[in-house]
mmCIF file of C-alpha atoms and ligand atoms in Angstrom:
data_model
loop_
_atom_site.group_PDB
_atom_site.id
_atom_site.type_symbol
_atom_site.label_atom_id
_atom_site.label_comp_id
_atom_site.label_asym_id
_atom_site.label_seq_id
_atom_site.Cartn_x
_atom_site.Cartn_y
_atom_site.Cartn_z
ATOM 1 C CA UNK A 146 0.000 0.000 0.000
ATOM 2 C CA UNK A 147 0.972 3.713 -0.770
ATOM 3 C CA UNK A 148 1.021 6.642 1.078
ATOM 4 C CA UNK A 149 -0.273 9.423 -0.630
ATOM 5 C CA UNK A 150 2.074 12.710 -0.935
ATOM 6 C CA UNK A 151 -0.839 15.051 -0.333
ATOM 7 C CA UNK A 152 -2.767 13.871 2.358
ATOM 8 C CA UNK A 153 -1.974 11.632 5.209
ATOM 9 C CA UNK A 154 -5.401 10.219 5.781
ATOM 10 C CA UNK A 155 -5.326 8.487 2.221
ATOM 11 C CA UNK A 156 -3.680 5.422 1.538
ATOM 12 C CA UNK A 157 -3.635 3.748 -2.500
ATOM 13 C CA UNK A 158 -3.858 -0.124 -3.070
ATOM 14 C CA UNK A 159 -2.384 -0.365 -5.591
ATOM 15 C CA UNK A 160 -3.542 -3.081 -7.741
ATOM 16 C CA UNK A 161 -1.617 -2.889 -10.715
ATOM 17 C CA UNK A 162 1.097 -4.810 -9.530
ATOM 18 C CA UNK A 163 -1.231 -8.443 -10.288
ATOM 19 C CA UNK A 164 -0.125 -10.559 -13.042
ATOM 20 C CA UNK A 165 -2.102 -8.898 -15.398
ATOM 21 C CA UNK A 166 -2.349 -5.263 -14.211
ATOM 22 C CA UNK A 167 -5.698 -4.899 -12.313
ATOM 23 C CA UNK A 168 -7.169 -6.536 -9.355
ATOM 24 C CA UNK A 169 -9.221 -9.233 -12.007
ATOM 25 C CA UNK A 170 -6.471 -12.153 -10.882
ATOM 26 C CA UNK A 171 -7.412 -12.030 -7.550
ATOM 27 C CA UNK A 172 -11.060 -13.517 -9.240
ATOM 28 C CA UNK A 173 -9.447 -15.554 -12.155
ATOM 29 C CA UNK A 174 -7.536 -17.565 -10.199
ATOM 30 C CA UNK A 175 -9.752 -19.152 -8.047
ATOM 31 C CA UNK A 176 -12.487 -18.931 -10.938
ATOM 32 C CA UNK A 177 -9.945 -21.160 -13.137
ATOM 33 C CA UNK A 178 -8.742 -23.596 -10.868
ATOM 34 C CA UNK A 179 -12.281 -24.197 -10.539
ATOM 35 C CA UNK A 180 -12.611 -24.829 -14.314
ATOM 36 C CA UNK A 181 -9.628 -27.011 -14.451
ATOM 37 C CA UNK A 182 -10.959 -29.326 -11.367
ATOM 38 C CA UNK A 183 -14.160 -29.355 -13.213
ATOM 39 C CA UNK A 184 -12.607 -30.545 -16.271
ATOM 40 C CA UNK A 185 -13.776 -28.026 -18.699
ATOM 41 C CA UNK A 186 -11.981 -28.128 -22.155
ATOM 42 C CA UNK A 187 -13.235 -24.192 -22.915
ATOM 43 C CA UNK A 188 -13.768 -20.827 -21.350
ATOM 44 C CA UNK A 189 -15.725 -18.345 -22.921
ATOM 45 C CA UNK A 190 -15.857 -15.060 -21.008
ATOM 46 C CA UNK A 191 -17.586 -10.855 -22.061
ATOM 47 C CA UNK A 192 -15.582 -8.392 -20.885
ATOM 48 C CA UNK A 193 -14.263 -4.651 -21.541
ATOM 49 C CA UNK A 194 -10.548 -5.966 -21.534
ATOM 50 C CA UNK A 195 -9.011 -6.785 -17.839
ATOM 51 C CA UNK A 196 -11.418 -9.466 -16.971
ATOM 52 C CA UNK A 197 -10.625 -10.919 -20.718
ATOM 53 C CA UNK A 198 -6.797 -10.156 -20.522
ATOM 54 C CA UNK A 199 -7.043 -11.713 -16.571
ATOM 55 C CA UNK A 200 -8.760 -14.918 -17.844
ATOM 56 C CA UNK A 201 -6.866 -15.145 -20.376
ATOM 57 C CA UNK A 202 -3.521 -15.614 -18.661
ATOM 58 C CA UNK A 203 -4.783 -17.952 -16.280
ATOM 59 C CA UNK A 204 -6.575 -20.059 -18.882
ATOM 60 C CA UNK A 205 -3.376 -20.384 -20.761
ATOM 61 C CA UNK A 206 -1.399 -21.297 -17.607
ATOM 62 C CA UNK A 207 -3.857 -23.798 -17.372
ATOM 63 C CA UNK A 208 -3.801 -25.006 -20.950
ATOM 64 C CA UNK A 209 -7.668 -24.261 -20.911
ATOM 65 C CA UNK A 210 -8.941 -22.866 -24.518
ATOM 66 C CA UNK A 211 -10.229 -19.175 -23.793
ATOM 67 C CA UNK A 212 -12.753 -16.901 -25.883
ATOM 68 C CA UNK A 213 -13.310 -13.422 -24.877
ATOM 69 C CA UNK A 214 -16.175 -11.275 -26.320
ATOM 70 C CA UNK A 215 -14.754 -8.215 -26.309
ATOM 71 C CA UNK A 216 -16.708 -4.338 -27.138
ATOM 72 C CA UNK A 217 -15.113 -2.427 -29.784
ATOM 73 C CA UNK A 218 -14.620 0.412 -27.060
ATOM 74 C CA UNK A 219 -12.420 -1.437 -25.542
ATOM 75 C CA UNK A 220 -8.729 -0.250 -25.438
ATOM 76 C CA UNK A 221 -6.313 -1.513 -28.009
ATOM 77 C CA UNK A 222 -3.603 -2.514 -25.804
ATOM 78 C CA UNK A 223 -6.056 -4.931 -23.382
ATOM 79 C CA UNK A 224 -7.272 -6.612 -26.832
ATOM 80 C CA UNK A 225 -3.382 -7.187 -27.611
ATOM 81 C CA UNK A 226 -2.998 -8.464 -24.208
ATOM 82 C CA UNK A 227 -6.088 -10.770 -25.005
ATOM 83 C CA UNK A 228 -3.908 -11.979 -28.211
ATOM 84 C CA UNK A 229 -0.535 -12.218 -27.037
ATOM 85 C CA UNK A 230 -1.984 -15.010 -24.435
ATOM 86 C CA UNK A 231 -3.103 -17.323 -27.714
ATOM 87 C CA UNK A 232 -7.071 -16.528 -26.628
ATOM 88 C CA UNK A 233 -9.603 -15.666 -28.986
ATOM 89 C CA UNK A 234 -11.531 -12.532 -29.809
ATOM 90 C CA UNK A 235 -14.786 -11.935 -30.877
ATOM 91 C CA UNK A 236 -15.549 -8.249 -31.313
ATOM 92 C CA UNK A 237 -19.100 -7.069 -30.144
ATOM 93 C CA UNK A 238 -19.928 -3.785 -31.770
ATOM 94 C CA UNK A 239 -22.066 -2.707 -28.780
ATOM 95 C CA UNK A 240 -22.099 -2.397 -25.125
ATOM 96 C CA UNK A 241 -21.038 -4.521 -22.446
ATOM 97 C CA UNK A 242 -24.561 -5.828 -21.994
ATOM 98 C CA UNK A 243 -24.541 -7.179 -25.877
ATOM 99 C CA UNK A 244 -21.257 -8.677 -25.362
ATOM 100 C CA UNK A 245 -22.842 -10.749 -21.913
ATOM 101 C CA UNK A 246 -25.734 -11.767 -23.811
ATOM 102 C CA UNK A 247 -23.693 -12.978 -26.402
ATOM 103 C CA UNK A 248 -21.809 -15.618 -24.377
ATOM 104 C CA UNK A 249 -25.055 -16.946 -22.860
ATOM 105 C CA UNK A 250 -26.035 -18.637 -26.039
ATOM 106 C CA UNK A 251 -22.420 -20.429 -25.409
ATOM 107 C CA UNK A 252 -23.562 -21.790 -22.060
ATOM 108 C CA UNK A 253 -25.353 -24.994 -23.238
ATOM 109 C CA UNK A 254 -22.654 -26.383 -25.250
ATOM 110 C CA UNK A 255 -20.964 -29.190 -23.407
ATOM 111 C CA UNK A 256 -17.418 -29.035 -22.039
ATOM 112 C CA UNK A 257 -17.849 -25.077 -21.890
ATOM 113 C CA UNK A 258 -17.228 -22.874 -19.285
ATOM 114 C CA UNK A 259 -18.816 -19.331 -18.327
ATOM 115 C CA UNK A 260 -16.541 -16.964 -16.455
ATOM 116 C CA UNK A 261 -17.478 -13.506 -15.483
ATOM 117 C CA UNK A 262 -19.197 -11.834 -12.263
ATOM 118 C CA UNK A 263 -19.921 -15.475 -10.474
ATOM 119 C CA UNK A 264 -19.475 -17.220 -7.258
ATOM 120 C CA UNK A 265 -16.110 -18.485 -7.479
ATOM 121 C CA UNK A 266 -14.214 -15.166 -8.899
ATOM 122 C CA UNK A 267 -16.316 -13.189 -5.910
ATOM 123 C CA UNK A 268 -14.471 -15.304 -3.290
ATOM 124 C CA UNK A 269 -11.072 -14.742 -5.119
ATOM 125 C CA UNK A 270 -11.686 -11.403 -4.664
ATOM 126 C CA UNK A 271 -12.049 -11.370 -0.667
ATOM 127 C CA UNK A 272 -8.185 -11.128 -1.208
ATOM 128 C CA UNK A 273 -7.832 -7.316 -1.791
ATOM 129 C CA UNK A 274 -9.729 -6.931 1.573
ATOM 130 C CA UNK A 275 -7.687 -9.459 3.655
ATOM 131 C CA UNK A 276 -4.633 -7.644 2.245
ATOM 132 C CA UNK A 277 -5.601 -4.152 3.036
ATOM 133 C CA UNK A 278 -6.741 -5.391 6.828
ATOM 134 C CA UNK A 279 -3.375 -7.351 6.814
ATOM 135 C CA UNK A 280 -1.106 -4.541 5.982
ATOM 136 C CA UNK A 281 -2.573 -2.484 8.400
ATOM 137 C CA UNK A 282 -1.687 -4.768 11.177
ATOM 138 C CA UNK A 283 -5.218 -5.731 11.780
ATOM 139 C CA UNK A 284 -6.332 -1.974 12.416
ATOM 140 C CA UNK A 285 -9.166 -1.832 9.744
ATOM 141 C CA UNK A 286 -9.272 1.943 8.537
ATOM 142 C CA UNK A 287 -12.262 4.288 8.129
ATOM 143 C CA UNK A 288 -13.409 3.827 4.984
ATOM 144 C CA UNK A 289 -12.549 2.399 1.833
ATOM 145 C CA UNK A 290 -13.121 3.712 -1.583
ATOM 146 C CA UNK A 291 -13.572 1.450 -4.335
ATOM 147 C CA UNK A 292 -14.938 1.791 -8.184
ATOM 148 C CA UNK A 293 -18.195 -0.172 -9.247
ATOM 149 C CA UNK A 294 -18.588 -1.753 -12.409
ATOM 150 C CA UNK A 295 -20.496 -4.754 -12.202
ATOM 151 C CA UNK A 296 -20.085 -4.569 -8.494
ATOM 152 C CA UNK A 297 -18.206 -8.068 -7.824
ATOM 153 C CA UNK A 298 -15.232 -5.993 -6.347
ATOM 154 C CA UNK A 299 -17.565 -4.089 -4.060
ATOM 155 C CA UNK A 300 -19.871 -6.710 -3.320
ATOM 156 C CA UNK A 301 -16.586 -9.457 -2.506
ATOM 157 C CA UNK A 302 -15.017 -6.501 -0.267
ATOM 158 C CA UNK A 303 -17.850 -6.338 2.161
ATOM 159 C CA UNK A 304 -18.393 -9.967 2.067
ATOM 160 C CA UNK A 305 -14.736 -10.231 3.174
ATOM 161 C CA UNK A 306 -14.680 -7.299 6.218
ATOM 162 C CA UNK A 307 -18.180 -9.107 7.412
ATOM 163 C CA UNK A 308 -16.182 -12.334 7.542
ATOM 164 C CA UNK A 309 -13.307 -10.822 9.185
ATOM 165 C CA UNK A 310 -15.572 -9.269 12.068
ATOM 166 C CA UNK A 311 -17.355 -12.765 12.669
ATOM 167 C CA UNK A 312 -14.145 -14.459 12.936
ATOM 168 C CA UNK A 313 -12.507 -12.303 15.394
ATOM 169 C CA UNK A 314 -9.943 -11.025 13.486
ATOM 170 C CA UNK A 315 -11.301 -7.225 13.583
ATOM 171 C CA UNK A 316 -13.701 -4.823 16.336
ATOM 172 C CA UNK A 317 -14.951 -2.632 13.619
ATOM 173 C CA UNK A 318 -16.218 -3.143 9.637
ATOM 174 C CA UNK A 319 -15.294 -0.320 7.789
ATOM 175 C CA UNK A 320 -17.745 1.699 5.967
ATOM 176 C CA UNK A 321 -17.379 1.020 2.228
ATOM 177 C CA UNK A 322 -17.697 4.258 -0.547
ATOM 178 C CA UNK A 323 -18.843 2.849 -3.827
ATOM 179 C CA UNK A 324 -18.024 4.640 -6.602
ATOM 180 C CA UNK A 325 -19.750 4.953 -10.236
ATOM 181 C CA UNK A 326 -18.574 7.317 -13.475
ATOM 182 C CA UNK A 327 -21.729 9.374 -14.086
ATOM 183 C CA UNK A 328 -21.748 8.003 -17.289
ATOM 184 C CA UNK A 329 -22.642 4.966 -15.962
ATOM 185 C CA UNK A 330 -24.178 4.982 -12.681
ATOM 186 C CA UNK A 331 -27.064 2.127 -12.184
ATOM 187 C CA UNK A 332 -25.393 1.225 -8.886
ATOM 188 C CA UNK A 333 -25.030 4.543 -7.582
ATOM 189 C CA UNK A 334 -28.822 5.681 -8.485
ATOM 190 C CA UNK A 335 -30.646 2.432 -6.740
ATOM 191 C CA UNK A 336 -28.547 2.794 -3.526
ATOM 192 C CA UNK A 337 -30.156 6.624 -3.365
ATOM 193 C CA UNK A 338 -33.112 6.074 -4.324
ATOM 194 C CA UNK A 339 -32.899 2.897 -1.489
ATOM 195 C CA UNK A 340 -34.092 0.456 -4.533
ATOM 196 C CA UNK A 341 -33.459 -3.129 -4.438
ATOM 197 C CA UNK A 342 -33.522 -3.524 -8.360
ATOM 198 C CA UNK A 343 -31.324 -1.592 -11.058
ATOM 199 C CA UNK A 344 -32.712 0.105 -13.973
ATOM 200 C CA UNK A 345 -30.293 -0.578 -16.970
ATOM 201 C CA UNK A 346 -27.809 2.075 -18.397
ATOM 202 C CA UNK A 347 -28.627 1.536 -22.020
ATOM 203 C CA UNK A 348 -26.082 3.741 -23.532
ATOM 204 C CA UNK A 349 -22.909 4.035 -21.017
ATOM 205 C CA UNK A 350 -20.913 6.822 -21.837
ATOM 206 C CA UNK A 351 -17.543 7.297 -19.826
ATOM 207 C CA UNK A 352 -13.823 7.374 -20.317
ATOM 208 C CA UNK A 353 -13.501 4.387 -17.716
ATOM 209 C CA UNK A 354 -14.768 1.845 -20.014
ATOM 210 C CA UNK A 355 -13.606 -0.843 -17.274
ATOM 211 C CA UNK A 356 -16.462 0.456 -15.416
ATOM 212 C CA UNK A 357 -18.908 0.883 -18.479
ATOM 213 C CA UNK A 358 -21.314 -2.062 -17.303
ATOM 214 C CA UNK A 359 -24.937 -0.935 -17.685
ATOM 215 C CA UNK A 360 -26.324 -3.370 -15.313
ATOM 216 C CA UNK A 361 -24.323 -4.669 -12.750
ATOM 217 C CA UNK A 362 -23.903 -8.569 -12.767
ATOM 218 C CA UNK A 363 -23.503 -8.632 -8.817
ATOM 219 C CA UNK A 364 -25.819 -5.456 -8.258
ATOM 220 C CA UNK A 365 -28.033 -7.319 -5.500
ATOM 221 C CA UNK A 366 -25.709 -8.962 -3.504
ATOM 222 C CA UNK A 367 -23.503 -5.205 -3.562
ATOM 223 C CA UNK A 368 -26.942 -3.621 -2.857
ATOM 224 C CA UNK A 369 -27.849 -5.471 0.121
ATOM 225 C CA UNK A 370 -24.446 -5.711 1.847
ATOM 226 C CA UNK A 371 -23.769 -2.128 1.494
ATOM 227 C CA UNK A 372 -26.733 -0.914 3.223
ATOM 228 C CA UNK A 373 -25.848 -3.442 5.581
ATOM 229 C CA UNK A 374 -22.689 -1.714 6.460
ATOM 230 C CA UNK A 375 -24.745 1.855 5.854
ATOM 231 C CA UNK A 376 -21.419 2.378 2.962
ATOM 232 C CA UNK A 377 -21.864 5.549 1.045
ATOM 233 C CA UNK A 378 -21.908 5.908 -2.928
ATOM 234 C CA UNK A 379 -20.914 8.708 -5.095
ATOM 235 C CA UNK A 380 -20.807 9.230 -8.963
ATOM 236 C CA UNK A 381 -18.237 11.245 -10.562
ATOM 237 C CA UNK A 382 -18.118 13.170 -13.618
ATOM 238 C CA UNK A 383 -15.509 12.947 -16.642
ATOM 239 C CA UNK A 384 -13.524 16.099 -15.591
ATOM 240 C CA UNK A 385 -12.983 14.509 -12.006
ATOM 241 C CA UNK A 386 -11.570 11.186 -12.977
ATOM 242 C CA UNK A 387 -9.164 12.910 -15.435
ATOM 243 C CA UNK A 388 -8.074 15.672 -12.338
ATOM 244 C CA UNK A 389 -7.632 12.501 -9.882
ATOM 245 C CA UNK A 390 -5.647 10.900 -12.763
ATOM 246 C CA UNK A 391 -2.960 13.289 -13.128
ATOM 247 C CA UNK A 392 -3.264 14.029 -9.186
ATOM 248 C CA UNK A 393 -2.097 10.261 -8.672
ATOM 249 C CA UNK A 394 -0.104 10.576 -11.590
ATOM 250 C CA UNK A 395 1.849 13.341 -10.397
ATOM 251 C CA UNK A 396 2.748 11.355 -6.982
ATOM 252 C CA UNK A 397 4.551 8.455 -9.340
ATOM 253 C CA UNK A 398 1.184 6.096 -9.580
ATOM 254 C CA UNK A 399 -0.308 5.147 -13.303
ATOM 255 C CA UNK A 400 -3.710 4.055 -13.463
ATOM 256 C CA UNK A 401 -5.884 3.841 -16.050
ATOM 257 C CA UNK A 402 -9.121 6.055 -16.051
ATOM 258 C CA UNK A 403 -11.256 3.694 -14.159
ATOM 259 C CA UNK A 404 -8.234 2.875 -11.846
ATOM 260 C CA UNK A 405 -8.639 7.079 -10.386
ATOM 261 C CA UNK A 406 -12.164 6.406 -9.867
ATOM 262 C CA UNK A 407 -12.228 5.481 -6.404
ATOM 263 C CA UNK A 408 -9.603 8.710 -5.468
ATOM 264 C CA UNK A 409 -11.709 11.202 -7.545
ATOM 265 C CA UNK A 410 -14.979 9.970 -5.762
ATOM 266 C CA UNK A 411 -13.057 9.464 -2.413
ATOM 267 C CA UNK A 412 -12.080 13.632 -2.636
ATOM 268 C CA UNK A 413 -15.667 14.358 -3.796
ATOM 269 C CA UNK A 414 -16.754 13.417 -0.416
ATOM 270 C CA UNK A 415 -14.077 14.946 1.098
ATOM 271 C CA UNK A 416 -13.573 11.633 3.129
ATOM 272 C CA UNK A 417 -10.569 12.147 5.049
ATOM 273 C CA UNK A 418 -11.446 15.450 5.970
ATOM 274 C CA UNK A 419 -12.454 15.055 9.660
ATOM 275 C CA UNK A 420 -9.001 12.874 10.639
ATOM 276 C CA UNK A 421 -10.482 9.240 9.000
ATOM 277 C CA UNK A 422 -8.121 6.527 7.227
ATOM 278 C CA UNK A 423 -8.904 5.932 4.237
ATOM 279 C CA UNK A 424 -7.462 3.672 1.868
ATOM 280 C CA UNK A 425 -8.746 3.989 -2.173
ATOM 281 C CA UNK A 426 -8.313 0.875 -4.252
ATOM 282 C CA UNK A 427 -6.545 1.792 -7.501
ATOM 283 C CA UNK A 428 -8.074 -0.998 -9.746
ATOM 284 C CA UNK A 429 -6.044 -0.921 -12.963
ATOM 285 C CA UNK A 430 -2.314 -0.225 -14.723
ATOM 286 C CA UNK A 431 -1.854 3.034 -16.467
ATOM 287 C CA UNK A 432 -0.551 0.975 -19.536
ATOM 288 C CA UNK A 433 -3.755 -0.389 -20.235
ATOM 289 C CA UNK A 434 -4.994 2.201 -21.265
ATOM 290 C CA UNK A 435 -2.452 5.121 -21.946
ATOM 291 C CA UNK A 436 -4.271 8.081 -24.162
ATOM 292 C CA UNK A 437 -3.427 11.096 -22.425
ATOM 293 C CA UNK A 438 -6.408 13.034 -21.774
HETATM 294 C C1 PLP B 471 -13.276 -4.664 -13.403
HETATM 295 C C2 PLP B 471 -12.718 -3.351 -13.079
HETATM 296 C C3 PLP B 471 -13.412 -2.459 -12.251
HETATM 297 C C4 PLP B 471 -14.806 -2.736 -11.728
HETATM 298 O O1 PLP B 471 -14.904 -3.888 -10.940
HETATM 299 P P1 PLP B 471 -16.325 -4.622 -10.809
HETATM 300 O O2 PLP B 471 -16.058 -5.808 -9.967
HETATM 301 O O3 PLP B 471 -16.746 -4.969 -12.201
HETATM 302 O O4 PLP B 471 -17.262 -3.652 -10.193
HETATM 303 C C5 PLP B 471 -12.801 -1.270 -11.920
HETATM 304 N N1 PLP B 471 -11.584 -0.945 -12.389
HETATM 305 C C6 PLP B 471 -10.883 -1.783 -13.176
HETATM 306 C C7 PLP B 471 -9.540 -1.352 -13.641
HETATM 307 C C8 PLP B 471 -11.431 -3.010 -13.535
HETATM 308 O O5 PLP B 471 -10.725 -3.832 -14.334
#
C-alpha cells in the first residue's frame, strides 16, 4: 500500500502490480482452478478488456482454450494483451450488456465454461480486503473507496470485512464508498433512491470503459451488503476522474481512467477530511490504457 504525498489520511492499493495489471487475478484464479478441477476443455468469457486479458492468462497457464467477447470500445492494448496469451476474440460492436448476452447462447454447449461476475471469482476477490486489513496490522481503517462496475469488487469486499468481524480477526467493519462514473451509474442511483432492483444504463458513456457495465452482474448482492454496512456511494463526472488521474499521476502512480475512480470519488466526499483513514483501491495499470487526456 501507498502513502499518498498530499494527504496523510489516504492510503492507495495499488492493484496494478497483479499478473495482469488490475485486481481481475485475484477472481481468475480461483475462478480457473475451478474450471480445471471441473474438467472443462473451454472458457468463454464478455468483458471490456481486464477481466478478458485476466482470464486469459490464467486459462493459458492452465492449458484451458479461452474466448473473450470483447466491445469495440475497448482499449487496443487490453485486446493485444487478449492476443498475445493465444485466446480468442470476438468483437461485439455494442455495449457490455450485448457482449454478456452474447456468451449466454455459449452456455449450453458441453465441455464449456462461463466466467465472469460469479461465485467463485467473488471469493477470489475477498483477497484485496484481507490484504488491506493485513497490511494495516489488523487496524481496519475508516473507509474504503472502491470503483463499481459490475459490483463483484464491491460486493466481494464487504463480504470479506463481514467475515473478518465474525471471525474475530477485527472490532470494527469499515464503511465502504462505492463509486460509479456518471456516465454509468445504475449502482449509484438504486442505492439513493434505497431500490433493491437496477434500472439498466442503455447507452454508457464514460472514459472508464472498465467500469462501463450498464447493469451490474452482482448489483443485488452489492446492494444489500452495502446498506448493511450503511457504505456511502458517489458518482463522478468525466472532468474529475481525469483531475484525480494526473493528481495520482503526479505522486509516481499510473492508473488507467477507471483505476482514479475510487480517489476522484473518495475527494468528492471529502472523506478524510475530519481525521479518518482511508485507503482507495486503484483498480487498474496506467498501460492499459495510456491516451493522455
Ligand atoms: C473490473 C474493473 C473495475 C470494476 O470492478 P467490478 O467488480 O466490475 O465492479 C474497476 N476498475 C478496473 C480497472 C477493472 O478492471
Amino acid at each position: 500500500m501507498l502513502e499518498s504525498n498530499h494527504n496523510k489520511n489516504f492510503l492507495f492499493k495499488y492493484e496494478a502490480a497483479n499478473p495482469t495489471g488490475s485486481f481481475k487475478d485475484r477472481g481468475s484464479t480461483v475462478e480457473i482452478t475451478k474450471a480445471r478441477e471441473l474438467g472443462v476443455k473451454k472458457v468463454v468469457c464478455a468483458s471490456t478488456g481486464n477481466m478478458g486479458a485476466s482470464v486469459a492468462s490464467y486459462s493459458a497457464r492452465a492449458n484451458i482454450n479461452c474466448t473473450i467477447y470483447l466491445p469495440t470500445f475497448a482499449p487496443p492494448n487490453k485486446a493485444n494483451q487478449i492476443k498475445n496469451m493465444g485466446a480468442n476474440i470476438v468483437n461485439v460492436k455494442g455495449t457490455y450488456e450485448d457482449a454478456v448476452k452474447l456468451t449466454k447462447t455459449q452456455r449450453a454447449k458441453k465441455h464449456v465454461y462461463l466466467t465472469g461476475d460469479y461465485a467463485y471469482r467473488g471469493e477470489g476477490e475477498k483477497s484485496v480486503a484481507f490484504e488491506i486489513i493485513d497490511q494495516l496490522n489488523w487496524n481496519p481503517p475508516d473507509i474504503i473507496a472502491l470503483p463499481v462496475g459490475n459490483a463483484t469488487l464491491l460486493a466481494s469486499t464487504c463480504k470479506a470485512l463481514f467475515e473478518l468481524k465474525e471471525v474475530g480477526l477485527i472490532k470494527k467493519i469499515p464503511r465502504v464508498a462505492a463509486i460509479q462514473a456518471k456516465g454509468c451509474n445504475p449502482l449509484y442511483k438504486a442505492y439513493k433512491n434505497k431500490c433493491d432492483h437496477i434500472t439498466t444504463c442503455k447507452s454508457p458513456k464514460t472514459i472508464a470503459t472498465a467500469i462501463a457495465c450498464g447493469h451490474p452482474v452482482d448489483a443485488t448482492q452489492a446492494l444489500s451488503r452495502l446498506r448493511k454496512m450503511r457504505g456511502i456511494t458517489e458518482q463522478v463526472t468525466e472532468r474529475e476522474i481525469i483531475q484525480a488521474r494526473k493528481e495520482l499521476g503526479k505522486q509516481g502512480i499510473f492508473v488507467e481512467p477507471s483505476g482514479a475512480v475510487s480517489y476522484a470519488g473518495a475527494k468528492k466526499l471529502e472523506l478524510g477530511k475530519r481525521g479518518q483513514q482511508v485507503v482507495c483501491i486503484l483498480s487498474g495499470h496506467g498501460l492499459k490504457d495510456p491516451r493522455v487526456l
